[in-house]
PDB file of C-alpha atoms in Angstrom:
ATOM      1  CA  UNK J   1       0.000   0.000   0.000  1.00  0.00           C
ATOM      2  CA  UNK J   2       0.908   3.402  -0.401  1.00  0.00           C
ATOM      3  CA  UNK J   3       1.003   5.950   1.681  1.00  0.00           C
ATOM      4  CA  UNK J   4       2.552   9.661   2.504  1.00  0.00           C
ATOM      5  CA  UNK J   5       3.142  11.145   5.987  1.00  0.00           C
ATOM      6  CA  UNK J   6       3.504  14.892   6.547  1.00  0.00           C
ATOM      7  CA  UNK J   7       4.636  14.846  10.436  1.00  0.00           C
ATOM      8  CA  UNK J   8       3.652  18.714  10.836  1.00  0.00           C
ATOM      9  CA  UNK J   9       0.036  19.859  11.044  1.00  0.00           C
ATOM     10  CA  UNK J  10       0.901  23.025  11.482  1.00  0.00           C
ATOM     11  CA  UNK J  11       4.321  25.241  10.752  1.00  0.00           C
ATOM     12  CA  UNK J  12       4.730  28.583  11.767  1.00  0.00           C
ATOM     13  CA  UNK J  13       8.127  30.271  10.870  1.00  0.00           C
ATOM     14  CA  UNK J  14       9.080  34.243  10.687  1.00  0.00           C
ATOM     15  CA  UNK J  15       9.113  35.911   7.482  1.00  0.00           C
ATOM     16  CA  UNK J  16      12.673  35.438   6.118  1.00  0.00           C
ATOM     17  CA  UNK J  17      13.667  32.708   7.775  1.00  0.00           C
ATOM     18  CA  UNK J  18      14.041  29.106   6.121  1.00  0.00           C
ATOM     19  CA  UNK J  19      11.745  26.773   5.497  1.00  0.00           C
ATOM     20  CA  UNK J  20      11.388  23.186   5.598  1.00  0.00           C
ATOM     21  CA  UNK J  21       8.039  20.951   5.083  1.00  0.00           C
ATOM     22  CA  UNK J  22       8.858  17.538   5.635  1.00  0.00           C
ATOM     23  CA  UNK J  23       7.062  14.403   3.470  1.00  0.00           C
ATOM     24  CA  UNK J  24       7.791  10.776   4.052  1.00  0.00           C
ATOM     25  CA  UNK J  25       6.703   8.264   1.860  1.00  0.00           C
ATOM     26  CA  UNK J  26       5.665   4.278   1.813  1.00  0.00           C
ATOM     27  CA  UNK J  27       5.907   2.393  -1.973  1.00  0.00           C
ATOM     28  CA  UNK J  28       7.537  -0.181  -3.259  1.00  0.00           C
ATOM     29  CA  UNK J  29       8.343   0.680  -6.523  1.00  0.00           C
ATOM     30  CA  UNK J  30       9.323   3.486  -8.102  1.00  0.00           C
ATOM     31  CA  UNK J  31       6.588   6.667  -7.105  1.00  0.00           C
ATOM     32  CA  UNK J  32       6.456  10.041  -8.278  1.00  0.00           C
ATOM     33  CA  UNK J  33       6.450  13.111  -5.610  1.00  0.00           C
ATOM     34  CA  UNK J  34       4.445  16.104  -6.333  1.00  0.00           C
ATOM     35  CA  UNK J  35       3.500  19.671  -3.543  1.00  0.00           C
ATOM     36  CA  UNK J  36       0.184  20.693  -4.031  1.00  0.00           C
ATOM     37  CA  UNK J  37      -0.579  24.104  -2.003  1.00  0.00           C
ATOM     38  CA  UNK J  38      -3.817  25.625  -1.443  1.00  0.00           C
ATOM     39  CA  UNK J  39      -3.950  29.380  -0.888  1.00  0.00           C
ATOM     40  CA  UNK J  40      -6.709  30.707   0.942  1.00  0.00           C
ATOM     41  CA  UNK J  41     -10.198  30.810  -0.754  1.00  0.00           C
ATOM     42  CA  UNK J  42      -8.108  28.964  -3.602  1.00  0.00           C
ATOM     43  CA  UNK J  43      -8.328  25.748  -5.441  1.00  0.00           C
ATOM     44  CA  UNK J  44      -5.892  23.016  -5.363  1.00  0.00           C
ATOM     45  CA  UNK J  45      -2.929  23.884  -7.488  1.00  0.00           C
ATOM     46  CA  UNK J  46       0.172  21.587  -8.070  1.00  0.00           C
ATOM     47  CA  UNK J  47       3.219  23.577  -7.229  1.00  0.00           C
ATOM     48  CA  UNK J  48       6.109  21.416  -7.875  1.00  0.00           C
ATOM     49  CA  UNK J  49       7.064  17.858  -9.161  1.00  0.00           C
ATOM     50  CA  UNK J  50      10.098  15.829  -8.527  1.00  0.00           C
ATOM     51  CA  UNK J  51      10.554  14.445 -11.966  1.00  0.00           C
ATOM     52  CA  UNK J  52      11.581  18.545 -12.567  1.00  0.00           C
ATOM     53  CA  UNK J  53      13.657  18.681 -10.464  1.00  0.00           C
ATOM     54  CA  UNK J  54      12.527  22.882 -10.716  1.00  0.00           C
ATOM     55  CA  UNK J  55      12.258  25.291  -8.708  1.00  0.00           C
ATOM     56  CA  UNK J  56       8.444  27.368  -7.956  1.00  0.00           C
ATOM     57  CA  UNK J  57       8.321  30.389  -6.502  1.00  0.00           C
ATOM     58  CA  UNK J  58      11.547  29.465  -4.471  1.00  0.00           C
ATOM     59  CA  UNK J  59      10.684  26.274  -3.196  1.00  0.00           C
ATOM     60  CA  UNK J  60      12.374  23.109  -4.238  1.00  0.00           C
ATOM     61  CA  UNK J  61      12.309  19.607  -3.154  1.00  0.00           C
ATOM     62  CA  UNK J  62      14.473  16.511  -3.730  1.00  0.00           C
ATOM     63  CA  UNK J  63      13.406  12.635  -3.602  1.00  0.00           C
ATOM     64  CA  UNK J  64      15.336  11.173  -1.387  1.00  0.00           C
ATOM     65  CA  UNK J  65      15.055   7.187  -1.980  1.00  0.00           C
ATOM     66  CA  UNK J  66      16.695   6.346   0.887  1.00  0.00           C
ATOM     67  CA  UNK J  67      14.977   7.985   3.459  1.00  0.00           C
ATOM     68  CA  UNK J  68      11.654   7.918   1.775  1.00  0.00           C
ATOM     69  CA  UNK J  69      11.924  11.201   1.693  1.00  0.00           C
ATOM     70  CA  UNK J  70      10.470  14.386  -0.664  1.00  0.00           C
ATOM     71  CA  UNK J  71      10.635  17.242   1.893  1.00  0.00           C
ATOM     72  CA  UNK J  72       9.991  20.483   0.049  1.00  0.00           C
ATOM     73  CA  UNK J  73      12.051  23.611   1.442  1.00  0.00           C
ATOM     74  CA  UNK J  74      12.498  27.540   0.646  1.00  0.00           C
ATOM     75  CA  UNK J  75      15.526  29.728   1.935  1.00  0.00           C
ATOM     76  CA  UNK J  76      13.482  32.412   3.150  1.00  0.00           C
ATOM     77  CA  UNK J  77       9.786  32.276   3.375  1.00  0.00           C
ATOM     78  CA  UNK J  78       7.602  35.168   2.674  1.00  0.00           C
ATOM     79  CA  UNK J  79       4.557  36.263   3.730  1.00  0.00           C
ATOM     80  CA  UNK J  80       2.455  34.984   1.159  1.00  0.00           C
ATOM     81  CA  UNK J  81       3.838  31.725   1.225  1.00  0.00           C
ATOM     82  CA  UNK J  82       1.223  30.825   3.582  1.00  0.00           C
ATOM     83  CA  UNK J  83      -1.310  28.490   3.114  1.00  0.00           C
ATOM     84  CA  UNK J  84      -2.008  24.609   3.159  1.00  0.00           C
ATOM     85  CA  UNK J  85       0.643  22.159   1.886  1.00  0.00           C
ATOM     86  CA  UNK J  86       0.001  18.870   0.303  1.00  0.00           C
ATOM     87  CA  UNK J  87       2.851  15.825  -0.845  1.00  0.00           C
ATOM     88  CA  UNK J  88       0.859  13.487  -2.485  1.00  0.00           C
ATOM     89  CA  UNK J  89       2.142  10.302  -4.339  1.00  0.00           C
ATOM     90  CA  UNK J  90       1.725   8.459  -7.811  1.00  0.00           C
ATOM     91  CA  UNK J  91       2.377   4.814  -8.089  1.00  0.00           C
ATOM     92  CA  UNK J  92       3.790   3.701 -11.026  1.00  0.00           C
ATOM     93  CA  UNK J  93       1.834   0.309 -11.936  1.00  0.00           C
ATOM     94  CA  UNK J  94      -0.699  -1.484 -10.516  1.00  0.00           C
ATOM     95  CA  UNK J  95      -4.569  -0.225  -9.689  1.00  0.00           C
ATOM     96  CA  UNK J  96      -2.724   2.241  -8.068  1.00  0.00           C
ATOM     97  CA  UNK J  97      -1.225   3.638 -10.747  1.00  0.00           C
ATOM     98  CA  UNK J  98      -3.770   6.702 -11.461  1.00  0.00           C
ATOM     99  CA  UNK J  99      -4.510   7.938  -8.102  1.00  0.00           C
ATOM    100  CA  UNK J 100      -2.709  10.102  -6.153  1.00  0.00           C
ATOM    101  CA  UNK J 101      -2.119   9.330  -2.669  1.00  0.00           C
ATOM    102  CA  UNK J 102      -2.248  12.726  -0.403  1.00  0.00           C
ATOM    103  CA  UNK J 103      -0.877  13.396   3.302  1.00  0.00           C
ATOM    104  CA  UNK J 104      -3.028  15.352   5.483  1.00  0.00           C
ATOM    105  CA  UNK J 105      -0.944  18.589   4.962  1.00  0.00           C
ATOM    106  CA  UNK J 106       0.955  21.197   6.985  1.00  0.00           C
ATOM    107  CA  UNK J 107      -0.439  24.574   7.150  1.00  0.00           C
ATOM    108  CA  UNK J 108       2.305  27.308   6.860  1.00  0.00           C
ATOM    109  CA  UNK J 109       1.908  30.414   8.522  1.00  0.00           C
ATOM    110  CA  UNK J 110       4.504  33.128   8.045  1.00  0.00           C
ATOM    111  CA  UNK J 111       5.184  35.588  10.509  1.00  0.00           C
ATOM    112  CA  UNK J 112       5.504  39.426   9.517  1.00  0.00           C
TER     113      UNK J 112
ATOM    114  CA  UNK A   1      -9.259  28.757 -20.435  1.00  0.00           C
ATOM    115  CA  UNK A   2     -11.921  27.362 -18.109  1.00  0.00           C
ATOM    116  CA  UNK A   3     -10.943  25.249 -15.557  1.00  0.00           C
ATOM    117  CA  UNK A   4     -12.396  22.689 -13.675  1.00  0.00           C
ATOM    118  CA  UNK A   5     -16.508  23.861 -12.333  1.00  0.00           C
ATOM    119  CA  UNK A   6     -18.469  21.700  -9.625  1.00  0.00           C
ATOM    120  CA  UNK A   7     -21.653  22.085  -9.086  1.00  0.00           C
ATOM    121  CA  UNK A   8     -23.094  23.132  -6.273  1.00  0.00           C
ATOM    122  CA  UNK A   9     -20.851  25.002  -4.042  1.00  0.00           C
ATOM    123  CA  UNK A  10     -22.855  24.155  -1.337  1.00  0.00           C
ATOM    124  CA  UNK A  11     -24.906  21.510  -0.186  1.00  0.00           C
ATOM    125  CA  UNK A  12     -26.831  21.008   2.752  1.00  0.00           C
ATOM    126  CA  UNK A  13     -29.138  17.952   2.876  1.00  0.00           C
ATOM    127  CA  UNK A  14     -30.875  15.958   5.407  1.00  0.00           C
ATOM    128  CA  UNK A  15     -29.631  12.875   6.994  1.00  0.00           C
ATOM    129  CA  UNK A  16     -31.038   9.622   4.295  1.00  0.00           C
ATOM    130  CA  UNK A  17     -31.544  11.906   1.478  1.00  0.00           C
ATOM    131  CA  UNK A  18     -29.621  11.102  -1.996  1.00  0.00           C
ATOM    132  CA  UNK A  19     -27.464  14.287  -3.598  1.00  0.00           C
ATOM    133  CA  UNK A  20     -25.635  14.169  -6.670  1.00  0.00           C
ATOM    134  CA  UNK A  21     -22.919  16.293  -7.197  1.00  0.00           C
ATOM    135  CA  UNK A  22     -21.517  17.249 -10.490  1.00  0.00           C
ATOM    136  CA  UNK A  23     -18.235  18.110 -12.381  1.00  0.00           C
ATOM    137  CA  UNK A  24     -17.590  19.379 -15.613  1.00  0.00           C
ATOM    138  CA  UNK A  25     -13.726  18.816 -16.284  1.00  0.00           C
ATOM    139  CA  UNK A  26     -11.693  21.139 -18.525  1.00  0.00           C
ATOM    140  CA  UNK A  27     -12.008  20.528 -21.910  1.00  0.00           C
ATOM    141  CA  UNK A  28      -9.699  17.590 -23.861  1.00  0.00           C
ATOM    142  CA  UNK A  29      -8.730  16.233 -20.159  1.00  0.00           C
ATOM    143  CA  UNK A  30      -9.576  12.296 -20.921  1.00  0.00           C
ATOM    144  CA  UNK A  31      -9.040  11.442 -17.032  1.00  0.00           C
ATOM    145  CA  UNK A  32     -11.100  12.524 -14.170  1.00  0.00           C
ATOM    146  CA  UNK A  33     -10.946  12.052 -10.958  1.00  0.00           C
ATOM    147  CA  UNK A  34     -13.432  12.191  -7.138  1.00  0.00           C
ATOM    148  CA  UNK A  35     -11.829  13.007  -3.993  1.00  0.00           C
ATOM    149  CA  UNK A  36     -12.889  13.555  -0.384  1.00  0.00           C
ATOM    150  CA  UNK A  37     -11.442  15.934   2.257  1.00  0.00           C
ATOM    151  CA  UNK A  38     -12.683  15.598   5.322  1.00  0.00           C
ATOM    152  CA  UNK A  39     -12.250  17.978   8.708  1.00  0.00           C
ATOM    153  CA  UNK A  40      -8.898  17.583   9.651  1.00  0.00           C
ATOM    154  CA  UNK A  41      -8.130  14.221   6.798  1.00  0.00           C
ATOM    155  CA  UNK A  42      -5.851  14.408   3.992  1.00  0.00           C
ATOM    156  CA  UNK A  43      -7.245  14.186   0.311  1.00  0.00           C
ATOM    157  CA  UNK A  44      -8.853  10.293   0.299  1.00  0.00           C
ATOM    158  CA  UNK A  45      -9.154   8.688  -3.500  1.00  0.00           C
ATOM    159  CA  UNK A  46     -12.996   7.921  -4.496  1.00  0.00           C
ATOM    160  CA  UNK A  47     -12.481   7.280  -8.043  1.00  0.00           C
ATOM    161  CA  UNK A  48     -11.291   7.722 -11.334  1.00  0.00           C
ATOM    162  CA  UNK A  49     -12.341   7.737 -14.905  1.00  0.00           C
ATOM    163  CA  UNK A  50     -10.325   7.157 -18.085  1.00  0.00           C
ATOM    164  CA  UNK A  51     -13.197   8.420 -20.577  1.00  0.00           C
ATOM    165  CA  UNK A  52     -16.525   7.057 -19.711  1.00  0.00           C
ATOM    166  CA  UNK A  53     -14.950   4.146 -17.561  1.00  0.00           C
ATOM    167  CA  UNK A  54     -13.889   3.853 -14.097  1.00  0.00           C
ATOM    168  CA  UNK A  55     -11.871   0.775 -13.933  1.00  0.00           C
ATOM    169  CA  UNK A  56     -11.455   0.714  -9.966  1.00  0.00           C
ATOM    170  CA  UNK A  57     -13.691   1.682  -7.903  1.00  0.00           C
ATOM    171  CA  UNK A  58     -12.281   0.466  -4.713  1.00  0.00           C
ATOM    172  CA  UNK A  59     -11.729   4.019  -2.783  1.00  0.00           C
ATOM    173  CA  UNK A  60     -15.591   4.677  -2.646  1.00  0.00           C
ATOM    174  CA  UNK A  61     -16.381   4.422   0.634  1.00  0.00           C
ATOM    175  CA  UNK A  62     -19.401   2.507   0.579  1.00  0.00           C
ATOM    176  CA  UNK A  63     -22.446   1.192  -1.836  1.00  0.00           C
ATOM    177  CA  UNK A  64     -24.423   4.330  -1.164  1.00  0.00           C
ATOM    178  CA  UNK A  65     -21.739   5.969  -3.543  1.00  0.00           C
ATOM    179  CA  UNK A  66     -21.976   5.681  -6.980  1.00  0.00           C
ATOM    180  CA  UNK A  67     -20.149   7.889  -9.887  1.00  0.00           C
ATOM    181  CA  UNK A  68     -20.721   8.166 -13.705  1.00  0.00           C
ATOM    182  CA  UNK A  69     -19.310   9.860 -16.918  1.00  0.00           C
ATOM    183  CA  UNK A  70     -21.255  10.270 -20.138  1.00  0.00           C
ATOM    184  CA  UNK A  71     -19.262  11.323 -23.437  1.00  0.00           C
ATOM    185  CA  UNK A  72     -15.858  11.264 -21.974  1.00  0.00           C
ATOM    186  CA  UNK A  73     -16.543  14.781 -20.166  1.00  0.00           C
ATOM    187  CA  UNK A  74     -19.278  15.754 -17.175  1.00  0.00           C
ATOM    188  CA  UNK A  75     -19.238  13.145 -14.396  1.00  0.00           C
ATOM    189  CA  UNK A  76     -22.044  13.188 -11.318  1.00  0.00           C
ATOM    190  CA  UNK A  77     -20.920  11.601  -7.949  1.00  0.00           C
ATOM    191  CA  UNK A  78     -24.308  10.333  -5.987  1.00  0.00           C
ATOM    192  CA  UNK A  79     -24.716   9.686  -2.220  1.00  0.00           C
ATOM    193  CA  UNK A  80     -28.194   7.456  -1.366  1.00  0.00           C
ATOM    194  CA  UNK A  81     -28.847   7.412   1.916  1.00  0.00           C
ATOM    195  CA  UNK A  82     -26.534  10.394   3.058  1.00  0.00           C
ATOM    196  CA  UNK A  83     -24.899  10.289   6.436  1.00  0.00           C
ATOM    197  CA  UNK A  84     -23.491  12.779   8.851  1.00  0.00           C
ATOM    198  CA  UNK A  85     -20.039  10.636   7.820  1.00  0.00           C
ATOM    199  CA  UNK A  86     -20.413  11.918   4.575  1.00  0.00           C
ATOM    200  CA  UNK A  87     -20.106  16.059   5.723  1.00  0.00           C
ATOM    201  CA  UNK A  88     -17.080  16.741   3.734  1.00  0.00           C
ATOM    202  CA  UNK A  89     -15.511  18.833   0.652  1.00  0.00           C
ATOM    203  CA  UNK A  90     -15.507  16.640  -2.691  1.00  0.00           C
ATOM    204  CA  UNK A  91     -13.076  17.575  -5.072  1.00  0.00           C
ATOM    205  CA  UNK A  92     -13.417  17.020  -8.404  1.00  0.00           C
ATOM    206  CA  UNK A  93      -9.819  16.604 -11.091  1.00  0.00           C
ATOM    207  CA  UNK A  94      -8.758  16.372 -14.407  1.00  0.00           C
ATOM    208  CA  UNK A  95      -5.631  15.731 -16.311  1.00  0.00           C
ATOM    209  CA  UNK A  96      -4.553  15.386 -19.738  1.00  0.00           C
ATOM    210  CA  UNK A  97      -4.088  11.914 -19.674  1.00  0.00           C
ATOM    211  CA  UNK A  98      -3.794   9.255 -17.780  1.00  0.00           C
ATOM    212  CA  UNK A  99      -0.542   8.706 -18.136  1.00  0.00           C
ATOM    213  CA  UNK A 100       0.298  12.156 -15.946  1.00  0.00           C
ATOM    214  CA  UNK A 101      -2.134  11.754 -12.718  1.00  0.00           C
ATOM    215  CA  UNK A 102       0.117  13.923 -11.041  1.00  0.00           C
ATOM    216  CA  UNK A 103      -0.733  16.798 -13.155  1.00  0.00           C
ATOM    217  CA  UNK A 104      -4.192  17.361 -11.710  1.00  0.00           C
ATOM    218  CA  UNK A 105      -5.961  20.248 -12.057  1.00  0.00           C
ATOM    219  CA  UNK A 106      -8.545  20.944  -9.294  1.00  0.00           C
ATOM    220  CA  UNK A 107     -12.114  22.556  -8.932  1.00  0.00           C
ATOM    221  CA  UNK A 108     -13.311  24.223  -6.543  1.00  0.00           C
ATOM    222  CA  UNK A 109     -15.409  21.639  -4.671  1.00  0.00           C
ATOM    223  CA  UNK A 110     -18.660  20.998  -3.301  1.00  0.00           C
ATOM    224  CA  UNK A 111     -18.935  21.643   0.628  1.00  0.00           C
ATOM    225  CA  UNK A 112     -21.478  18.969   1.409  1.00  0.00           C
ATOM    226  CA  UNK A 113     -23.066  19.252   5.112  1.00  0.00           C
ATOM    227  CA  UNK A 114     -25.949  16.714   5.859  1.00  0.00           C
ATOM    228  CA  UNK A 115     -27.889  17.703   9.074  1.00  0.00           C
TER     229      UNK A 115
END
């Protein structure tokens, strides 16, 4: 089974300062990692994917196969960086395969 | 373009009453997709279609739930027999293909409160 752990329900950091969202995953093949973030009063919207390997609006993330790891992290967080973070996960065969798999999310809140 | 509309934005029903909630993916997207987000829950799978067929149907939570697709574009996710269990925010997605489920592109929702 899969599954995708984000250990933080909530994050609150001061504007400037770094910022790390962790993500653990569970699969035993070969997943793909993805952030969704949802701004307040906003939809869904993917913000990065690991297959990129890019960097959105300063955030970046690297899979981490060994630790089952996909933590997503900015240098210095700004204000309107806050809002409600999502790792999910995409199998790549099996029923699995077209679903993605979502943590519960950590809710960043950036101090002024 | 448009993106992906749900309709309503708001339900509230009573307790054993059916509702049917409906999505309208954006245009040329050949895979949709139901979730659930409930209070305090992550984003839990319901369902997918690849065109007009859903070939697992596993993540719905029970036999009171029930989804459809006609001509490869709106789909309508029914609840007989609502519960309070099934207060939540369903989420309807699209993508280009099935082949990219990661790329998912989100509506809005549908708050659904039964009393």
């Amino acid at each position: 089974a899969q599954r995708v752990t984000q250990p933080e329900k909530l994050l609150s950091v001061f504007k400037g300062a770094p910022v790390e969202l962790k993500c653990n995953y569970s699969y035993s093949g070969s997943p793909e990692l993805f952030w969704y973030v949802q701004y307040s009063r906003q939809r869904l919207q993917l913000l990065l994917r690991h297959i990129s390997r890019e960097s959105i609006k300063g955030f970046t993330a690297d899979l981490n196969k060994g630790e089952t790891s996909f933590h997503l992290k900015k240098p210095f967080a700004q204000e309107e960086d806050s809002a409600m973070y999502y790792c999910a996960l995409s199998g790549n065969s099996g029923a699995g395969s077209y679903q993605l798999t979502f943590g519960k999310g950590t809710k960043l809140s950036v101090i002024p | 373009g448009a993106g992906v509309s749900q309709s309503p934005s708001n339900k509230v029903t009573e307790k054993g009453k059916d509702v049917e909630l409906r999505c309208d993916p954006i245009s040329g997207h050949t895979a949709l997709y139901w979730y659930r987000q409930s209070l305090g829950q992550g984003l839990e799978f319901l369902i997918y279609f690849q065109g007009n067929s859903a070939p697992d149907k596993s993540g719905l939570p029970s036999d009171r739930f029930s989804a459809e697709r006609t001509g490869g574009s709106v789909s309508t996710l029914t609840i007989q027999r609502t519960q309070q269990e099934d207060s939540a925010v369903y989420l309807c997605a699209s993508s280009l293909a099935l082949a990219s489920p990661g790329e998912q592109y989100f509506g809005p929702g549908t708050r659904l409160t039964v009393t």
